Short mmCIF file of C-alpha atoms in Angstrom, two decimals:
data_model
loop_
_atom_site.label_atom_id
_atom_site.label_comp_id
_atom_site.label_asym_id
_atom_site.label_seq_id
_atom_site.Cartn_x
_atom_site.Cartn_y
_atom_site.Cartn_z
CA MET U 1 -18.30 -28.42 1.25
CA PRO U 2 -16.52 -28.10 4.68
CA ILE U 3 -16.81 -24.71 6.56
CA ILE U 4 -13.07 -24.42 6.26
CA TYR U 5 -13.19 -24.19 2.60
CA ILE U 6 -15.39 -21.67 2.77
CA ASN U 7 -13.55 -19.78 5.76
CA VAL U 8 -10.51 -19.55 3.01
CA LEU U 9 -12.78 -18.55 0.21
CA LEU U 10 -14.10 -16.03 1.94
CA VAL U 11 -11.16 -14.35 3.70
CA PHE U 12 -9.24 -14.20 0.48
CA GLY U 13 -12.73 -12.51 -1.04
CA ILE U 14 -12.63 -9.84 1.73
CA GLY U 15 -8.76 -9.34 1.04
CA ILE U 16 -9.28 -8.96 -2.53
CA VAL U 17 -12.30 -6.46 -1.97
CA LEU U 18 -10.06 -4.33 1.00
CA GLY U 19 -6.89 -4.49 -1.61
CA TYR U 20 -9.20 -2.58 -4.45
CA SER U 21 -11.03 -0.40 -1.72
CA VAL U 22 -7.61 0.77 -0.56
CA LEU U 23 -6.58 1.57 -3.98
CA VAL U 24 -9.93 3.38 -4.79
CA LEU U 25 -9.76 5.23 -1.73
CA CYS U 26 -6.22 6.63 -2.29
CA LYS U 27 -6.91 7.42 -5.96
CA LEU U 28 -10.09 9.51 -4.80
CA SER U 29 -8.08 11.52 -1.75
CA LYS U 30 -5.11 11.61 -4.00
CA VAL U 31 -2.41 9.60 -1.56
CA GLY U 32 0.41 9.35 -3.48
CA ASN U 33 3.17 8.37 -0.72
CA TYR U 34 3.29 4.49 -0.46
CA LYS U 35 4.32 4.73 3.08
CA ILE U 36 0.80 6.68 4.04
CA ARG U 37 -0.64 3.87 1.56
CA ILE U 38 0.72 1.18 3.02
CA GLY U 39 0.10 2.42 6.74
CA LEU U 40 -4.09 2.98 5.19
CA ALA U 41 -3.78 -0.51 3.97
CA LEU U 42 -2.49 -1.94 7.05
CA LEU U 43 -4.94 -0.06 9.06
CA ILE U 44 -7.79 -1.11 7.18
CA GLY U 45 -6.84 -4.69 7.05
CA ILE U 46 -6.53 -4.91 11.04
CA ILE U 47 -10.16 -3.17 11.89
CA THR U 48 -11.82 -5.29 8.86
CA LEU U 49 -10.53 -8.13 11.11
CA TYR U 50 -11.42 -6.95 14.33
CA PHE U 51 -15.24 -6.06 12.87
CA GLN U 52 -15.30 -9.09 10.95
CA TRP U 53 -14.63 -11.32 14.72
CA SER U 54 -17.15 -9.04 16.53
CA ALA U 55 -19.48 -10.05 14.01
CA TYR U 56 -18.77 -14.00 14.21
CA ILE U 57 -18.67 -13.54 18.08
CA GLY U 58 -21.92 -11.74 17.70
CA TYR U 59 -23.68 -13.94 15.92
CA LEU U 60 -22.79 -17.24 18.11
CA ILE U 61 -23.81 -15.54 21.26
CA ASN U 62 -27.06 -14.62 19.75
CA GLU U 63 -27.57 -17.70 17.72
CA GLY U 64 -28.40 -16.19 14.87
CA SER U 65 -30.41 -13.54 15.61
CA HIS U 66 -27.65 -10.46 16.08
CA SER U 67 -28.99 -7.07 15.29
CA LEU U 68 -27.57 -4.30 13.62
CA GLU U 69 -27.75 -2.44 17.01
CA SER U 70 -26.68 -5.00 19.30
CA TYR U 71 -23.39 -5.54 17.29
CA ILE U 72 -22.61 -1.76 17.19
CA ASN U 73 -23.19 -1.83 21.18
CA SER U 74 -20.78 -4.87 20.97
CA LEU U 75 -17.85 -3.69 19.45
CA GLY U 76 -16.03 -2.29 21.96
CA TRP U 77 -15.73 -5.84 23.73
CA ILE U 78 -12.04 -5.99 23.63
CA PHE U 79 -11.41 -3.24 26.05
CA TYR U 80 -13.14 -5.36 28.78
CA ASP U 81 -14.07 -8.32 30.56
CA SER U 82 -17.15 -9.56 27.91
CA ILE U 83 -18.77 -12.84 27.45
CA GLU U 84 -17.19 -12.48 23.91
CA LYS U 85 -13.81 -12.86 25.29
CA GLU U 86 -15.44 -15.85 26.85
CA VAL U 87 -16.51 -17.43 23.42
CA LEU U 88 -13.33 -16.64 21.79
CA VAL U 89 -11.62 -19.02 24.72
CA GLU U 90 -14.11 -21.58 24.20
CA LEU U 91 -13.46 -21.46 20.40
CA TYR U 92 -9.88 -21.74 21.09
CA HIS U 93 -10.34 -24.81 23.28
CA TYR U 94 -13.18 -26.76 21.97
CA GLY U 95 -13.13 -25.27 18.29
CA ALA U 96 -15.39 -24.28 15.60
CA TYR U 97 -14.61 -26.81 12.67
CA GLU U 98 -13.50 -30.75 11.79
CA VAL U 99 -10.98 -31.20 9.23
CA PHE U 100 -10.60 -34.76 8.02
CA ASN U 101 -13.18 -35.56 11.20
CA THR U 102 -11.01 -34.19 13.78
CA GLN U 103 -12.03 -31.06 15.52
CA VAL U 104 -9.53 -28.33 14.69
CA THR U 105 -8.25 -26.63 18.36
CA ASP U 106 -5.42 -25.17 20.15
CA TYR U 107 -2.58 -24.44 18.67
CA ALA U 108 -3.70 -25.81 15.45
CA LEU U 109 -6.80 -23.42 15.39
CA PHE U 110 -4.87 -20.52 16.57
CA PHE U 111 -2.66 -21.12 13.34
CA ILE U 112 -5.19 -20.96 11.21
CA TRP U 113 -6.66 -18.19 12.75
CA LEU U 114 -2.88 -16.00 11.98
CA ILE U 115 -2.77 -17.30 8.38
CA GLU U 116 -6.59 -15.69 8.20
CA ALA U 117 -5.81 -12.53 9.61
CA ALA U 118 -2.22 -12.74 7.59
CA ILE U 119 -4.44 -13.09 4.22
CA ILE U 120 -6.52 -10.29 4.79
CA ILE U 121 -4.09 -7.95 6.05
CA ALA U 122 -1.55 -8.84 3.52
CA ILE U 123 -3.79 -8.43 0.12
CA PRO U 124 -4.30 -4.99 0.52
CA ILE U 125 -0.86 -3.85 1.47
CA LEU U 126 0.62 -6.07 -1.69
CA ALA U 127 -1.85 -4.85 -4.13
CA VAL U 128 -0.30 -0.91 -3.10
CA PHE U 129 2.91 -2.14 -3.60
CA ARG U 130 1.92 -4.25 -6.90
CA TYR U 131 0.08 -1.29 -8.08
CA VAL U 132 1.80 2.20 -9.17
CA PRO U 133 -0.40 5.29 -8.83
CA LEU U 134 -1.14 7.50 -11.50
CA PRO U 135 0.88 10.90 -11.08
CA ILE U 136 -0.08 13.05 -8.85
CA SER U 137 1.16 16.93 -8.07
CA GLY U 138 1.85 17.34 -4.74
CA THR U 139 2.17 21.08 -5.24
CA TYR U 140 -1.30 21.72 -6.94
CA ASN U 141 -2.68 18.41 -5.16
CA LYS U 142 -4.56 17.04 -9.03
CA PHE U 143 -3.86 14.24 -11.16
CA TYR U 144 -2.12 15.01 -13.97
CA ASP U 145 -4.09 15.15 -17.27
CA GLN U 146 -3.71 11.47 -19.52
CA TYR U 147 -3.13 12.03 -23.50
CA THR U 148 -2.75 8.97 -25.25
CA LEU U 149 -1.23 8.94 -28.45
CA GLU U 150 -3.59 8.39 -31.05
CA LYS U 151 -0.42 6.45 -33.72
CA ASP U 152 0.39 2.58 -33.03
CA PHE U 153 3.98 2.33 -32.90
CA ARG U 154 5.75 -1.18 -33.34
CA SER U 155 5.96 -3.72 -30.18
CA LEU U 156 8.73 -2.12 -27.95
CA GLY U 157 11.69 -4.14 -27.01
CA SER U 158 13.75 -3.75 -23.28
CA GLY U 159 11.85 -1.38 -20.94
CA GLU U 160 15.49 0.36 -20.08
CA LEU U 161 16.88 0.78 -23.46
CA THR U 162 13.38 2.21 -24.62
CA ALA U 163 13.46 4.51 -22.01
CA LEU U 164 17.42 5.64 -22.78
CA ARG U 165 16.73 6.10 -26.13
CA ILE U 166 13.00 8.52 -25.38
CA HIS U 167 14.82 10.21 -22.97
CA GLU U 168 17.45 11.34 -25.15
CA GLY U 169 14.35 13.19 -27.21
CA PRO U 170 11.01 11.68 -26.77
CA ALA U 171 9.50 13.30 -29.90
CA ALA U 172 12.32 12.43 -32.44
CA ALA U 173 12.77 8.76 -30.93
CA LEU U 174 9.31 7.90 -31.71
CA GLN U 175 9.02 9.57 -34.96
CA GLU U 176 11.71 6.66 -35.59
CA PHE U 177 9.29 4.30 -35.09
CA GLU U 178 7.67 2.37 -37.45
CA GLY U 179 3.98 1.78 -37.10
CA GLY U 180 2.79 -1.23 -35.64
CA LYS U 181 0.57 -4.29 -36.58
CA ALA U 182 -3.50 -4.10 -35.91
CA ASN U 183 -2.94 -6.66 -33.29
CA ARG U 184 0.03 -6.10 -31.98
CA HIS U 185 1.89 -2.55 -31.71
CA SER U 186 2.57 -0.11 -28.45
CA LYS U 187 0.55 2.86 -27.31
CA ILE U 188 2.33 5.59 -25.47
CA LYS U 189 0.33 7.69 -23.04
CA ILE U 190 1.49 11.21 -21.98
CA PHE U 191 0.74 12.82 -18.27
CA TYR U 192 0.76 16.28 -18.54
CA LEU U 193 0.29 19.20 -16.12
CA PRO U 194 1.37 22.80 -17.78
CA GLN U 195 2.46 24.37 -14.57
CA GLU U 196 4.53 21.46 -13.06
CA SER U 197 8.02 21.01 -14.76
CA LYS U 198 8.15 17.64 -14.80
CA GLN U 199 5.72 15.24 -16.90
CA TYR U 200 5.69 11.74 -17.15
CA LEU U 201 5.58 9.36 -20.13
CA LYS U 202 4.32 5.74 -20.64
CA ALA U 203 4.60 2.88 -22.95
CA GLU U 204 2.87 -0.11 -23.28
CA ASN U 205 2.91 -3.29 -25.53
CA ILE U 206 -0.77 -4.23 -26.81
CA SER U 207 -1.38 -8.34 -27.84
CA ILE U 208 -4.86 -8.44 -29.34
CA GLN U 209 -5.65 -12.43 -30.32
CA ARG U 210 -7.15 -12.79 -33.61
CA GLY U 211 -11.00 -12.88 -33.95
CA ASN U 212 -11.08 -12.73 -30.40
CA GLU U 213 -10.44 -8.28 -29.20
CA SER U 214 -11.65 -9.12 -26.20
CA LYS U 215 -8.81 -11.05 -25.13
CA THR U 216 -6.17 -8.16 -25.14
CA ALA U 217 -2.71 -8.71 -23.34
CA VAL U 218 -1.13 -5.27 -22.25
CA ASP U 219 2.32 -5.22 -20.71
CA VAL U 220 4.21 -1.89 -19.66
CA ILE U 221 7.47 -1.55 -21.21
CA VAL U 222 8.30 2.36 -19.66
CA LYS U 223 6.62 2.79 -16.51
CA TYR U 224 5.94 6.70 -15.88
CA LEU U 225 8.88 8.30 -17.01
CA GLU U 226 10.35 11.74 -16.36
CA ILE U 227 10.25 13.99 -19.21
CA SER U 228 10.52 17.71 -18.98
CA THR U 229 7.71 20.07 -20.07
CA PRO U 230 8.94 21.31 -23.25
CA GLN U 231 9.43 17.52 -24.23
CA ALA U 232 5.86 16.33 -23.39
CA LYS U 233 4.68 20.06 -25.00
CA GLU U 234 6.43 19.01 -28.08
CA LEU U 235 5.01 15.15 -27.98
CA LEU U 236 1.75 16.54 -27.85
CA GLU U 237 2.26 19.01 -30.67
CA THR U 238 4.14 16.80 -32.81
CA PHE U 239 1.24 13.50 -32.54
CA ARG U 240 -2.12 13.44 -32.84
CA ASN U 241 -3.79 12.42 -29.46
CA ARG U 242 -6.76 12.20 -27.48
CA LYS U 243 -7.46 12.92 -23.74
CA ASP U 244 -8.41 10.15 -22.01
CA GLY U 245 -11.20 10.47 -18.94
CA PHE U 246 -11.36 9.69 -15.59
CA GLN U 247 -9.99 6.22 -14.25
CA LEU U 248 -10.89 5.14 -10.86
CA LEU U 249 -7.38 3.14 -10.85
#
């Protein structure tokens, strides 16, 4: 396999690992603010990119015998005249690999470097945008406890209509919903923290492939709908439920 293809796979792999790492870090440190999460993702992406280049250039300089100590000592190469900068310039002019028997150099190589950098930085940021963090109490600096209603409700329709109907009276509305099928139903989750004035409800449609329970599709219909504390308490008192354990993501 050509080196450039290996590079592409490695770059995407690094980006995905960074994306999950940022989400886990934000979860463990209880960071719910999107601006902070995006800033953290951007910072980690840039730092990783710099460390990656430092390791690669050091590997070339030391012909594969780069030690951890020499790597750490060379991390400040970008701030002064160094052999690492000279190697980087040589890489730019002479290239490091070929594509279709043509050496990739100058602007073409620089363009590839930009794409690689964009992937490593963008994937963690996209992960932050796509992932909706679990509700966090800013006042008490703790996560809401998560409860899942044990009843399997019928599959729900439009998210907006469902949200409107439930918001008018969550317990009464859910009591009107018919039970779902074993392989197609919806689950309701309540995020409850008694000392807070607002709580949250989440609804998911679950589809299980017949004969293969490992193939389960989850479609979020209502995502963190804000409800009042009395409404949440009424739901938990009306329906049998179980308290879910800690979730990393």
